[in-house]
PDB file of C-alpha atoms in Angstrom:
ATOM      1  CA  MET A   1      91.915-128.823   4.515  1.00 97.00           C
ATOM      2  CA  LYS A   2      92.139-128.538   8.290  1.00 98.00           C
ATOM      3  CA  LEU A   3      94.677-126.836  10.540  1.00 98.00           C
ATOM      4  CA  LEU A   4      95.071-126.191  14.254  1.00 98.00           C
ATOM      5  CA  ARG A   5      94.049-122.935  15.923  1.00 98.00           C
ATOM      6  CA  THR A   6      94.839-121.971  19.497  1.00 98.00           C
ATOM      7  CA  ILE A   7      91.900-121.929  21.885  1.00 96.00           C
ATOM      8  CA  ARG A   8      91.443-120.882  25.494  1.00 93.00           C
ATOM      9  CA  LEU A   9      88.728-122.491  27.617  1.00 89.00           C
ATOM     10  CA  ASP A  10      89.863-120.673  30.781  1.00 90.00           C
ATOM     11  CA  PRO A  11      92.492-118.077  31.733  1.00 92.00           C
ATOM     12  CA  SER A  12      95.107-120.600  32.973  1.00 94.00           C
ATOM     13  CA  ASP A  13      97.450-120.207  29.956  1.00 96.00           C
ATOM     14  CA  ALA A  14      98.166-116.640  31.066  1.00 95.00           C
ATOM     15  CA  PHE A  15      99.448-117.988  34.389  1.00 95.00           C
ATOM     16  CA  VAL A  16     101.316-121.146  33.411  1.00 96.00           C
ATOM     17  CA  PHE A  17     103.228-119.903  30.341  1.00 97.00           C
ATOM     18  CA  GLU A  18     105.689-117.040  30.129  1.00 96.00           C
ATOM     19  CA  ARG A  19     103.661-115.779  27.145  1.00 97.00           C
ATOM     20  CA  ALA A  20     100.212-117.093  26.254  1.00 97.00           C
ATOM     21  CA  ALA A  21      99.025-117.279  22.658  1.00 98.00           C
ATOM     22  CA  GLU A  22      95.883-115.409  21.741  1.00 97.00           C
ATOM     23  CA  PRO A  23      92.853-117.557  20.966  1.00 96.00           C
ATOM     24  CA  GLY A  24      92.354-118.155  17.246  1.00 97.00           C
ATOM     25  CA  GLU A  25      95.972-118.145  16.052  1.00 98.00           C
ATOM     26  CA  TRP A  26      97.141-120.811  13.635  1.00 98.00           C
ATOM     27  CA  ALA A  27      99.174-123.306  15.650  1.00 98.00           C
ATOM     28  CA  VAL A  28     102.024-125.793  15.296  1.00 98.00           C
ATOM     29  CA  SER A  29     103.561-128.232  17.751  1.00 97.00           C
ATOM     30  CA  GLY A  30     106.468-125.950  18.646  1.00 97.00           C
ATOM     31  CA  ALA A  31     108.700-128.849  19.726  1.00 96.00           C
ATOM     32  CA  PHE A  32     111.510-127.458  17.550  1.00 96.00           C
ATOM     33  CA  LEU A  33     112.044-124.727  20.157  1.00 96.00           C
ATOM     34  CA  PHE A  34     113.268-127.379  22.615  1.00 95.00           C
ATOM     35  CA  TRP A  35     115.369-129.633  20.381  1.00 89.00           C
ATOM     36  CA  ASP A  36     118.717-128.754  21.958  1.00 87.00           C
ATOM     37  CA  LEU A  37     117.561-128.001  25.519  1.00 91.00           C
ATOM     38  CA  ASP A  38     117.471-130.135  28.639  1.00 92.00           C
ATOM     39  CA  PRO A  39     113.953-129.778  30.083  1.00 92.00           C
ATOM     40  CA  ALA A  40     115.303-130.334  33.605  1.00 91.00           C
ATOM     41  CA  THR A  41     117.302-127.094  33.344  1.00 95.00           C
ATOM     42  CA  LEU A  42     114.439-124.922  32.098  1.00 95.00           C
ATOM     43  CA  PRO A  43     112.694-122.376  34.319  1.00 96.00           C
ATOM     44  CA  ALA A  44     109.272-123.526  35.557  1.00 96.00           C
ATOM     45  CA  LYS A  45     107.125-121.805  32.920  1.00 97.00           C
ATOM     46  CA  ALA A  46     109.393-122.960  30.093  1.00 97.00           C
ATOM     47  CA  ARG A  47     109.160-126.512  31.490  1.00 97.00           C
ATOM     48  CA  VAL A  48     105.368-126.256  31.303  1.00 97.00           C
ATOM     49  CA  ALA A  49     105.656-125.095  27.681  1.00 97.00           C
ATOM     50  CA  PHE A  50     107.939-128.058  26.979  1.00 97.00           C
ATOM     51  CA  ARG A  51     105.536-130.529  28.582  1.00 97.00           C
ATOM     52  CA  SER A  52     102.236-129.233  27.250  1.00 97.00           C
ATOM     53  CA  GLY A  53     102.585-126.191  24.997  1.00 98.00           C
ATOM     54  CA  ILE A  54     101.281-125.782  21.465  1.00 98.00           C
ATOM     55  CA  LEU A  55     102.846-122.807  19.670  1.00 98.00           C
ATOM     56  CA  GLY A  56     100.658-119.995  18.335  1.00 98.00           C
ATOM     57  CA  VAL A  57     102.167-118.939  15.013  1.00 98.00           C
ATOM     58  CA  ALA A  58     101.272-115.228  15.123  1.00 98.00           C
ATOM     59  CA  SER A  59     102.457-114.466  18.669  1.00 98.00           C
ATOM     60  CA  PHE A  60     105.112-117.202  18.931  1.00 98.00           C
ATOM     61  CA  ALA A  61     103.550-117.889  22.339  1.00 98.00           C
ATOM     62  CA  TRP A  62     101.970-120.939  23.988  1.00 98.00           C
ATOM     63  CA  SER A  63      98.535-122.485  24.307  1.00 98.00           C
ATOM     64  CA  THR A  64      97.512-125.607  26.202  1.00 97.00           C
ATOM     65  CA  LEU A  65      94.936-126.541  23.589  1.00 96.00           C
ATOM     66  CA  ALA A  66      94.322-126.204  19.878  1.00 97.00           C
ATOM     67  CA  VAL A  67      91.145-126.862  17.945  1.00 96.00           C
ATOM     68  CA  VAL A  68      90.868-128.599  14.575  1.00 96.00           C
ATOM     69  CA  THR A  69      89.534-125.976  12.169  1.00 96.00           C
ATOM     70  CA  GLU A  70      88.616-125.820   8.484  1.00 97.00           C
ATOM     71  CA  ALA A  71      91.212-123.752   6.579  1.00 98.00           C
ATOM     72  CA  THR A  72      91.860-122.512   3.071  1.00 98.00           C
ATOM     73  CA  GLY A  73      95.032-122.688   1.032  1.00 98.00           C
ATOM     74  CA  ALA A  74      95.495-118.966   1.723  1.00 98.00           C
ATOM     75  CA  ASP A  75      95.205-119.611   5.491  1.00 98.00           C
ATOM     76  CA  ARG A  76      97.861-122.309   5.260  1.00 98.00           C
ATOM     77  CA  ALA A  77     100.172-120.115   3.177  1.00 98.00           C
ATOM     78  CA  ALA A  78      99.786-117.260   5.691  1.00 98.00           C
ATOM     79  CA  ALA A  79     100.655-119.595   8.596  1.00 98.00           C
ATOM     80  CA  VAL A  80     103.783-120.806   6.767  1.00 98.00           C
ATOM     81  CA  GLU A  81     104.834-117.248   5.902  1.00 98.00           C
ATOM     82  CA  THR A  82     104.310-115.955   9.455  1.00 98.00           C
ATOM     83  CA  LEU A  83     106.196-118.872  10.999  1.00 98.00           C
ATOM     84  CA  ALA A  84     109.043-118.456   8.480  1.00 98.00           C
ATOM     85  CA  ARG A  85     109.412-114.775   9.430  1.00 98.00           C
ATOM     86  CA  HIS A  86     109.635-115.752  13.115  1.00 98.00           C
ATOM     87  CA  LEU A  87     112.291-118.365  12.310  1.00 98.00           C
ATOM     88  CA  VAL A  88     114.425-115.675  10.665  1.00 98.00           C
ATOM     89  CA  GLU A  89     113.756-112.830  13.116  1.00 97.00           C
ATOM     90  CA  ARG A  90     113.671-114.752  16.402  1.00 96.00           C
ATOM     91  CA  LEU A  91     115.764-117.859  15.810  1.00 95.00           C
ATOM     92  CA  GLY A  92     118.310-116.626  13.296  1.00 95.00           C
ATOM     93  CA  ALA A  93     117.471-118.819  10.310  1.00 96.00           C
ATOM     94  CA  PRO A  94     120.076-118.009   7.636  1.00 96.00           C
ATOM     95  CA  ASP A  95     117.538-116.799   5.051  1.00 97.00           C
ATOM     96  CA  LEU A  96     113.846-116.716   4.280  1.00 96.00           C
ATOM     97  CA  ALA A  97     114.038-119.651   1.817  1.00 97.00           C
ATOM     98  CA  THR A  98     115.517-121.929   4.489  1.00 97.00           C
ATOM     99  CA  ALA A  99     112.969-120.695   7.017  1.00 98.00           C
ATOM    100  CA  GLN A 100     110.116-121.241   4.504  1.00 98.00           C
ATOM    101  CA  ALA A 101     111.120-124.886   4.088  1.00 97.00           C
ATOM    102  CA  ALA A 102     111.269-125.440   7.856  1.00 97.00           C
ATOM    103  CA  ALA A 103     107.962-123.619   8.393  1.00 98.00           C
ATOM    104  CA  GLU A 104     106.354-125.704   5.655  1.00 98.00           C
ATOM    105  CA  GLU A 105     107.419-128.889   7.475  1.00 98.00           C
ATOM    106  CA  GLU A 106     106.035-127.635  10.799  1.00 98.00           C
ATOM    107  CA  VAL A 107     102.681-126.643   9.302  1.00 98.00           C
ATOM    108  CA  ALA A 108     102.470-129.964   7.420  1.00 98.00           C
ATOM    109  CA  TYR A 109     103.072-131.797  10.699  1.00 98.00           C
ATOM    110  CA  ALA A 110     100.330-129.767  12.405  1.00 98.00           C
ATOM    111  CA  GLU A 111      98.052-130.494   9.475  1.00 98.00           C
ATOM    112  CA  SER A 112      98.708-134.233   9.906  1.00 97.00           C
ATOM    113  CA  LEU A 113      97.295-133.963  13.453  1.00 97.00           C
ATOM    114  CA  CYS A 114      93.960-132.736  12.092  1.00 97.00           C
ATOM    115  CA  ASP A 115      92.561-136.103  11.035  1.00 95.00           C
ATOM    116  CA  HIS A 116      89.561-135.402  13.277  1.00 93.00           C
ATOM    117  CA  PRO A 117      86.265-133.553  12.812  1.00 93.00           C
ATOM    118  CA  PRO A 118      86.380-129.756  13.103  1.00 93.00           C
ATOM    119  CA  GLY A 119      85.834-128.698  16.712  1.00 91.00           C
ATOM    120  CA  THR A 120      88.000-131.483  18.137  1.00 93.00           C
ATOM    121  CA  LEU A 121      90.460-130.190  20.717  1.00 95.00           C
ATOM    122  CA  VAL A 122      94.083-131.339  20.606  1.00 96.00           C
ATOM    123  CA  ALA A 123      96.549-131.378  23.516  1.00 97.00           C
ATOM    124  CA  VAL A 124     100.192-132.452  23.597  1.00 97.00           C
ATOM    125  CA  GLN A 125     102.341-134.138  26.208  1.00 97.00           C
ATOM    126  CA  ARG A 126     106.103-133.958  25.643  1.00 97.00           C
ATOM    127  CA  THR A 127     108.684-136.003  27.492  1.00 95.00           C
ATOM    128  CA  THR A 128     112.269-137.025  27.019  1.00 92.00           C
ATOM    129  CA  GLU A 129     112.969-140.736  26.866  1.00 89.00           C
ATOM    130  CA  SER A 130     116.499-142.085  26.432  1.00 87.00           C
ATOM    131  CA  GLY A 131     117.643-138.592  25.525  1.00 84.00           C
ATOM    132  CA  GLU A 132     115.027-138.143  22.785  1.00 91.00           C
ATOM    133  CA  MET A 133     111.981-135.915  22.796  1.00 94.00           C
ATOM    134  CA  ARG A 134     108.632-137.709  22.473  1.00 95.00           C
ATOM    135  CA  GLU A 135     105.288-136.097  21.737  1.00 96.00           C
ATOM    136  CA  ARG A 136     101.964-137.728  22.508  1.00 96.00           C
ATOM    137  CA  PHE A 137      98.800-136.064  21.305  1.00 96.00           C
ATOM    138  CA  ARG A 138      95.353-136.632  22.712  1.00 94.00           C
ATOM    139  CA  THR A 139      92.045-135.380  21.499  1.00 93.00           C
ATOM    140  CA  LEU A 140      89.031-134.024  23.326  1.00 85.00           C
ATOM    141  CA  THR A 141      85.840-134.467  21.372  1.00 79.00           C
ATOM    142  CA  PRO A 142      82.692-132.404  21.942  1.00 70.00           C
ATOM    143  CA  ARG A 143      79.865-134.354  23.552  1.00 64.00           C
ATOM    144  CA  ALA A 144      77.054-135.136  21.137  1.00 65.00           C
ATOM    145  CA  ASP A 145      74.683-132.716  22.913  1.00 62.00           C
ATOM    146  CA  ALA A 146      77.188-129.823  23.150  1.00 55.00           C
ATOM    147  CA  PRO A 147      76.628-126.720  20.989  1.00 57.00           C
ATOM    148  CA  ARG A 148      79.061-126.704  18.036  1.00 53.00           C
ATOM    149  CA  ASP A 149      79.787-122.978  18.094  1.00 53.00           C
ATOM    150  CA  VAL A 150      80.620-122.567  21.794  1.00 49.00           C
ATOM    151  CA  PHE A 151      83.486-124.224  23.636  1.00 52.00           C
ATOM    152  CA  ARG A 152      83.036-124.967  27.324  1.00 50.00           C
ATOM    153  CA  ALA A 153      85.437-127.147  29.275  1.00 45.00           C
ATOM    154  CA  PHE A 154      82.806-129.546  30.590  1.00 44.00           C
ATOM    155  CA  GLU A 155      81.258-130.193  27.183  1.00 46.00           C
ATOM    156  CA  PHE A 156      84.162-132.396  26.069  1.00 44.00           C
ATOM    157  CA  PHE A 157      85.232-135.910  26.818  1.00 46.00           C
ATOM    158  CA  GLU A 158      88.730-137.216  26.368  1.00 47.00           C
ATOM    159  CA  VAL A 159      89.741-139.791  23.824  1.00 49.00           C
ATOM    160  CA  GLU A 160      92.936-141.460  25.031  1.00 44.00           C
ATOM    161  CA  GLU A 161      95.705-141.799  22.473  1.00 50.00           C
ATOM    162  CA  GLY A 162      98.504-143.444  24.414  1.00 45.00           C
ATOM    163  CA  GLN A 163      99.455-143.483  28.055  1.00 39.00           C
ATOM    164  CA  GLY A 164     102.121-141.151  29.365  1.00 39.00           C
ATOM    165  CA  PRO A 165     103.765-140.628  32.721  1.00 39.00           C
ATOM    166  CA  ASP A 166     101.608-139.462  35.598  1.00 41.00           C
ATOM    167  CA  GLU A 167     102.651-135.842  36.098  1.00 42.00           C
ATOM    168  CA  THR A 168     101.052-133.150  38.174  1.00 45.00           C
ATOM    169  CA  VAL A 169     101.573-129.419  37.951  1.00 47.00           C
ATOM    170  CA  ASP A 170     101.312-127.175  41.004  1.00 53.00           C
ATOM    171  CA  LEU A 171      99.800-124.030  39.457  1.00 49.00           C
ATOM    172  CA  LEU A 172     100.237-122.005  42.647  1.00 54.00           C
ATOM    173  CA  SER A 173     103.995-122.581  42.748  1.00 55.00           C
ATOM    174  CA  LEU A 174     104.297-121.674  39.052  1.00 51.00           C
ATOM    175  CA  THR A 175     102.531-118.405  39.722  1.00 52.00           C
ATOM    176  CA  LYS A 176     104.870-117.670  42.638  1.00 54.00           C
ATOM    177  CA  GLU A 177     107.967-118.508  40.548  1.00 53.00           C
ATOM    178  CA  GLY A 178     106.690-116.221  37.794  1.00 52.00           C
ATOM    179  CA  ARG A 179     106.689-113.296  40.252  1.00 51.00           C
ATOM    180  CA  ALA A 180     110.200-113.997  41.507  1.00 47.00           C
TER     181      ALA A 180
END
């Protein structure tokens, strides 16, 4: 079985997100955190999380990228349990059984994104279209000559999986807003 783990190729996550996930956490899409919010009304760093964040399960914080990783049944069960606890403690799920079911769905969805070889990077782009949230995932595959145990940004090439809107992010202004 394969699951997603957060990964950091550079320090930018610490600047663009309110809270950055630690590298190596099990990860899920995290779109459920935005289901009843209008992205246009979010503060800048929350808007970045909406547009491109993948949720680290342990920290309940954001990562720009996740990596497809081999996992065991125990790893999967731990990710579900940790996410379920967050759903109760942070989001007010009515009980652990309800939270377990929701966490199971989220982890299953993340697992469905792992139909790629281990070491493949996954990124998300979220938008709202006609009032509905849309997620588009793209993969970054290691070059054939890249070492398999080390991740460097320039050792990947992108595999397009759908075209999205052309958006740019001004990192400098996000950093300034974060200090305000």
